[in-house]
PDB file of C-alpha atoms in Angstrom:
ATOM      1  CA  UNK A  19      -9.413   8.012  13.509  1.00  0.00           C
ATOM      2  CA  UNK A  20      -9.939   4.829  15.558  1.00  0.00           C
ATOM      3  CA  UNK A  21     -13.449   4.312  14.158  1.00  0.00           C
ATOM      4  CA  UNK A  22     -11.896   3.932  10.678  1.00  0.00           C
ATOM      5  CA  UNK A  23      -9.670   1.049  11.817  1.00  0.00           C
ATOM      6  CA  UNK A  24     -12.063  -1.717  10.769  1.00  0.00           C
ATOM      7  CA  UNK A  25     -12.599  -0.235   7.298  1.00  0.00           C
ATOM      8  CA  UNK A  26      -8.852   0.318   6.864  1.00  0.00           C
ATOM      9  CA  UNK A  27      -8.240  -3.299   7.873  1.00  0.00           C
ATOM     10  CA  UNK A  28     -10.922  -4.541   5.482  1.00  0.00           C
ATOM     11  CA  UNK A  29      -9.417  -2.657   2.523  1.00  0.00           C
ATOM     12  CA  UNK A  30      -5.889  -3.802   3.408  1.00  0.00           C
ATOM     13  CA  UNK A  31      -6.809  -7.479   3.767  1.00  0.00           C
ATOM     14  CA  UNK A  32      -8.870  -7.776   0.603  1.00  0.00           C
ATOM     15  CA  UNK A  33      -6.476  -5.672  -1.481  1.00  0.00           C
ATOM     16  CA  UNK A  34      -3.499  -7.746  -0.387  1.00  0.00           C
ATOM     17  CA  UNK A  35      -5.318 -11.004  -1.108  1.00  0.00           C
ATOM     18  CA  UNK A  36      -6.368  -9.768  -4.537  1.00  0.00           C
ATOM     19  CA  UNK A  37      -3.053  -8.237  -5.564  1.00  0.00           C
ATOM     20  CA  UNK A  38      -0.447 -10.483  -3.982  1.00  0.00           C
ATOM     21  CA  UNK A  39      -1.759 -14.041  -3.997  1.00  0.00           C
ATOM     22  CA  UNK A  40      -0.328 -14.693  -7.463  1.00  0.00           C
ATOM     23  CA  UNK A  41       3.038 -13.239  -6.395  1.00  0.00           C
ATOM     24  CA  UNK A  42       3.577 -14.843  -3.006  1.00  0.00           C
ATOM     25  CA  UNK A  43       1.633 -18.108  -3.468  1.00  0.00           C
ATOM     26  CA  UNK A  44       0.898 -18.445   0.245  1.00  0.00           C
ATOM     27  CA  UNK A  45      -2.732 -19.261   0.981  1.00  0.00           C
ATOM     28  CA  UNK A  46      -1.911 -20.145   4.588  1.00  0.00           C
ATOM     29  CA  UNK A  47      -0.949 -16.520   5.154  1.00  0.00           C
ATOM     30  CA  UNK A  48      -3.489 -14.887   2.802  1.00  0.00           C
ATOM     31  CA  UNK A  49      -6.520 -16.760   4.127  1.00  0.00           C
ATOM     32  CA  UNK A  50      -5.299 -17.937   7.520  1.00  0.00           C
ATOM     33  CA  UNK A  51      -3.150 -15.365   9.239  1.00  0.00           C
ATOM     34  CA  UNK A  52      -4.269 -12.277   7.312  1.00  0.00           C
ATOM     35  CA  UNK A  53      -7.650 -11.487   8.857  1.00  0.00           C
ATOM     36  CA  UNK A  54      -9.663  -8.284   9.188  1.00  0.00           C
ATOM     37  CA  UNK A  55     -10.565  -8.431  12.891  1.00  0.00           C
ATOM     38  CA  UNK A  56      -7.041  -8.935  14.317  1.00  0.00           C
ATOM     39  CA  UNK A  57      -5.675  -6.218  12.032  1.00  0.00           C
ATOM     40  CA  UNK A  58      -8.473  -3.798  13.006  1.00  0.00           C
ATOM     41  CA  UNK A  59      -7.798  -4.455  16.696  1.00  0.00           C
ATOM     42  CA  UNK A  60      -4.058  -3.933  16.158  1.00  0.00           C
ATOM     43  CA  UNK A  61      -4.739  -0.581  14.462  1.00  0.00           C
ATOM     44  CA  UNK A  62      -7.033   0.498  17.299  1.00  0.00           C
ATOM     45  CA  UNK A  63      -4.388  -0.412  19.898  1.00  0.00           C
ATOM     46  CA  UNK A  64      -1.389   1.015  18.016  1.00  0.00           C
ATOM     47  CA  UNK A  65      -2.279   4.681  17.668  1.00  0.00           C
ATOM     48  CA  UNK A  66       1.174   5.510  16.269  1.00  0.00           C
ATOM     49  CA  UNK A  67       0.628   3.058  13.405  1.00  0.00           C
ATOM     50  CA  UNK A  68      -2.953   4.233  12.849  1.00  0.00           C
ATOM     51  CA  UNK A  69      -1.738   7.850  12.654  1.00  0.00           C
ATOM     52  CA  UNK A  70       0.269   6.951   9.516  1.00  0.00           C
ATOM     53  CA  UNK A  71      -2.957   6.141   7.629  1.00  0.00           C
ATOM     54  CA  UNK A  72      -4.937   8.776   5.746  1.00  0.00           C
ATOM     55  CA  UNK A  73      -8.254   7.846   4.205  1.00  0.00           C
ATOM     56  CA  UNK A  74     -10.390   8.926   1.287  1.00  0.00           C
ATOM     57  CA  UNK A  75     -13.784   9.275   2.916  1.00  0.00           C
ATOM     58  CA  UNK A  76     -16.770  10.032   0.704  1.00  0.00           C
ATOM     59  CA  UNK A  77     -19.684   8.957   2.926  1.00  0.00           C
ATOM     60  CA  UNK A  78     -17.457   6.035   3.999  1.00  0.00           C
ATOM     61  CA  UNK A  79     -13.816   5.047   3.586  1.00  0.00           C
ATOM     62  CA  UNK A  80     -13.098   4.057  -0.021  1.00  0.00           C
ATOM     63  CA  UNK A  81      -9.304   4.105  -0.033  1.00  0.00           C
ATOM     64  CA  UNK A  82      -6.228   4.734   2.055  1.00  0.00           C
ATOM     65  CA  UNK A  83      -2.640   5.809   1.919  1.00  0.00           C
ATOM     66  CA  UNK A  84      -0.045   5.080   4.590  1.00  0.00           C
ATOM     67  CA  UNK A  85       2.736   7.635   4.877  1.00  0.00           C
ATOM     68  CA  UNK A  86       5.833   7.254   7.021  1.00  0.00           C
ATOM     69  CA  UNK A  87       8.089  10.287   6.897  1.00  0.00           C
ATOM     70  CA  UNK A  88       8.619  11.011   3.205  1.00  0.00           C
ATOM     71  CA  UNK A  89       7.711   7.493   2.047  1.00  0.00           C
ATOM     72  CA  UNK A  90       4.393   6.311   0.682  1.00  0.00           C
ATOM     73  CA  UNK A  91       4.281   2.893   2.349  1.00  0.00           C
ATOM     74  CA  UNK A  92       0.876   1.702   1.108  1.00  0.00           C
ATOM     75  CA  UNK A  93      -1.833   2.985  -1.192  1.00  0.00           C
ATOM     76  CA  UNK A  94      -4.992   0.918  -1.705  1.00  0.00           C
ATOM     77  CA  UNK A  95      -8.486   1.562  -2.987  1.00  0.00           C
ATOM     78  CA  UNK A  96     -11.408  -0.757  -2.297  1.00  0.00           C
ATOM     79  CA  UNK A  97     -11.881  -2.872  -5.437  1.00  0.00           C
ATOM     80  CA  UNK A  98     -15.443  -1.584  -5.851  1.00  0.00           C
ATOM     81  CA  UNK A  99     -14.163   1.987  -6.282  1.00  0.00           C
ATOM     82  CA  UNK A 100     -11.090   1.450  -8.472  1.00  0.00           C
ATOM     83  CA  UNK A 101     -11.011   3.682 -11.545  1.00  0.00           C
ATOM     84  CA  UNK A 102     -12.770   6.647  -9.916  1.00  0.00           C
ATOM     85  CA  UNK A 103      -9.669   8.781  -9.281  1.00  0.00           C
ATOM     86  CA  UNK A 104      -9.399   7.866  -5.604  1.00  0.00           C
ATOM     87  CA  UNK A 105      -5.894   6.402  -5.805  1.00  0.00           C
ATOM     88  CA  UNK A 106      -4.643   9.459  -7.683  1.00  0.00           C
ATOM     89  CA  UNK A 107      -6.252  11.765  -5.126  1.00  0.00           C
ATOM     90  CA  UNK A 108      -4.556   9.850  -2.315  1.00  0.00           C
ATOM     91  CA  UNK A 109      -1.144  10.105  -4.038  1.00  0.00           C
ATOM     92  CA  UNK A 110      -1.661  13.825  -4.663  1.00  0.00           C
ATOM     93  CA  UNK A 111      -2.511  14.285  -0.993  1.00  0.00           C
ATOM     94  CA  UNK A 112       0.553  12.298   0.093  1.00  0.00           C
ATOM     95  CA  UNK A 113       2.900  14.344  -2.096  1.00  0.00           C
ATOM     96  CA  UNK A 114       1.369  17.790  -1.886  1.00  0.00           C
ATOM     97  CA  UNK A 115       0.042  17.864   1.681  1.00  0.00           C
ATOM     98  CA  UNK A 116       2.307  15.440   3.546  1.00  0.00           C
ATOM     99  CA  UNK A 117       5.635  15.835   1.702  1.00  0.00           C
ATOM    100  CA  UNK A 118       5.969  12.204   0.612  1.00  0.00           C
ATOM    101  CA  UNK A 119       8.091  11.793  -2.512  1.00  0.00           C
ATOM    102  CA  UNK A 120       9.110   8.155  -2.850  1.00  0.00           C
ATOM    103  CA  UNK A 121       7.833   4.598  -2.624  1.00  0.00           C
ATOM    104  CA  UNK A 122       8.818   1.005  -3.283  1.00  0.00           C
ATOM    105  CA  UNK A 123       6.757  -1.146  -5.634  1.00  0.00           C
ATOM    106  CA  UNK A 124       6.949  -4.890  -6.187  1.00  0.00           C
ATOM    107  CA  UNK A 125       8.817  -5.819  -9.330  1.00  0.00           C
ATOM    108  CA  UNK A 126       6.179  -8.475 -10.064  1.00  0.00           C
ATOM    109  CA  UNK A 127       3.301  -5.981  -9.833  1.00  0.00           C
ATOM    110  CA  UNK A 128       3.197  -4.255 -13.247  1.00  0.00           C
ATOM    111  CA  UNK A 129      -0.290  -2.839 -12.633  1.00  0.00           C
ATOM    112  CA  UNK A 130       0.937  -0.858  -9.624  1.00  0.00           C
ATOM    113  CA  UNK A 131       4.023   0.242 -11.557  1.00  0.00           C
ATOM    114  CA  UNK A 132       1.851   1.626 -14.376  1.00  0.00           C
ATOM    115  CA  UNK A 133      -0.410   3.374 -11.861  1.00  0.00           C
ATOM    116  CA  UNK A 134       2.517   5.115 -10.133  1.00  0.00           C
ATOM    117  CA  UNK A 135       4.134   6.108 -13.453  1.00  0.00           C
ATOM    118  CA  UNK A 136       0.840   7.685 -14.587  1.00  0.00           C
ATOM    119  CA  UNK A 137       0.885   9.743 -11.399  1.00  0.00           C
ATOM    120  CA  UNK A 138       4.355  11.230 -11.783  1.00  0.00           C
ATOM    121  CA  UNK A 139       6.665   8.610 -10.312  1.00  0.00           C
ATOM    122  CA  UNK A 140       9.655   7.129 -12.135  1.00  0.00           C
ATOM    123  CA  UNK A 141      12.048   4.280 -11.519  1.00  0.00           C
ATOM    124  CA  UNK A 142      15.451   5.309 -10.238  1.00  0.00           C
ATOM    125  CA  UNK A 143      17.157   2.001 -11.007  1.00  0.00           C
ATOM    126  CA  UNK A 144      17.456   1.107  -7.325  1.00  0.00           C
ATOM    127  CA  UNK A 145      16.226  -2.378  -6.444  1.00  0.00           C
ATOM    128  CA  UNK A 146      16.081  -4.324  -3.165  1.00  0.00           C
ATOM    129  CA  UNK A 147      15.044  -7.767  -2.015  1.00  0.00           C
ATOM    130  CA  UNK A 148      11.627  -7.631  -0.359  1.00  0.00           C
ATOM    131  CA  UNK A 149      11.702  -8.739   3.242  1.00  0.00           C
ATOM    132  CA  UNK A 150       8.712 -10.983   3.805  1.00  0.00           C
ATOM    133  CA  UNK A 151       7.306 -10.511   7.286  1.00  0.00           C
ATOM    134  CA  UNK A 152       5.135 -13.035   9.105  1.00  0.00           C
ATOM    135  CA  UNK A 153       5.459 -15.735   6.448  1.00  0.00           C
ATOM    136  CA  UNK A 154       7.471 -18.448   8.224  1.00  0.00           C
ATOM    137  CA  UNK A 155       9.037 -21.389   6.409  1.00  0.00           C
ATOM    138  CA  UNK A 156       7.921 -20.157   3.021  1.00  0.00           C
ATOM    139  CA  UNK A 157       9.939 -20.925  -0.064  1.00  0.00           C
ATOM    140  CA  UNK A 158       9.203 -18.502  -2.862  1.00  0.00           C
ATOM    141  CA  UNK A 159       9.489 -19.700  -6.457  1.00  0.00           C
ATOM    142  CA  UNK A 160      11.840 -16.784  -7.159  1.00  0.00           C
ATOM    143  CA  UNK A 161      13.171 -13.832  -5.177  1.00  0.00           C
ATOM    144  CA  UNK A 162      10.674 -11.013  -4.691  1.00  0.00           C
ATOM    145  CA  UNK A 163      12.230  -7.645  -5.440  1.00  0.00           C
ATOM    146  CA  UNK A 164      11.010  -4.111  -4.937  1.00  0.00           C
ATOM    147  CA  UNK A 165      11.828  -1.227  -7.257  1.00  0.00           C
ATOM    148  CA  UNK A 166      12.405   2.302  -5.985  1.00  0.00           C
ATOM    149  CA  UNK A 167      10.291   5.067  -7.537  1.00  0.00           C
ATOM    150  CA  UNK A 168      10.476   8.769  -6.864  1.00  0.00           C
ATOM    151  CA  UNK A 169       8.518  11.809  -7.943  1.00  0.00           C
ATOM    152  CA  UNK A 170       9.613  13.522 -11.167  1.00  0.00           C
ATOM    153  CA  UNK A 171       9.973  17.283 -11.110  1.00  0.00           C
ATOM    154  CA  UNK A 172       7.325  18.935 -13.283  1.00  0.00           C
ATOM    155  CA  UNK A 173       5.066  15.891 -13.298  1.00  0.00           C
ATOM    156  CA  UNK A 174       2.374  17.366 -11.113  1.00  0.00           C
ATOM    157  CA  UNK A 175       3.713  16.052  -7.842  1.00  0.00           C
ATOM    158  CA  UNK A 176       5.966  18.095  -5.617  1.00  0.00           C
ATOM    159  CA  UNK A 177       9.539  16.851  -5.382  1.00  0.00           C
ATOM    160  CA  UNK A 178      11.280  17.074  -2.054  1.00  0.00           C
ATOM    161  CA  UNK A 179      15.004  16.463  -1.565  1.00  0.00           C
TER     162      UNK A 179
END
């Protein structure tokens, strides 16, 4: 829904700043390039991208999940509503209603790893180097890897081949 674009952008920007600043160490990107208004306008213009977002709306948007095909690309809850079951509800929706069954999580984000494990995902052992987009001339202190997680049969989420 185009009218949700600004709230989606707000949740994305503040969640990324909160969760990734200590991993990527790039304030120029986090506080310079990553801004709510340009992202909201991009979402309003790019209806194909906006259509990948599903929101948890309880009077107003409190969280979101982005699904592309069978992949959960992003799942964020506004910091003020963390711990209320919203993230779990979004994952359940993604798996049960949209057929998503896998995701990639940053190796240096143990909180997200624990969250996904609690909700029926498990590591497969697959690992890939994270491609950093829109962060020019940045030298990271160490490589940033992503770990592949997929749904476990019998865990409460639906497993798709």
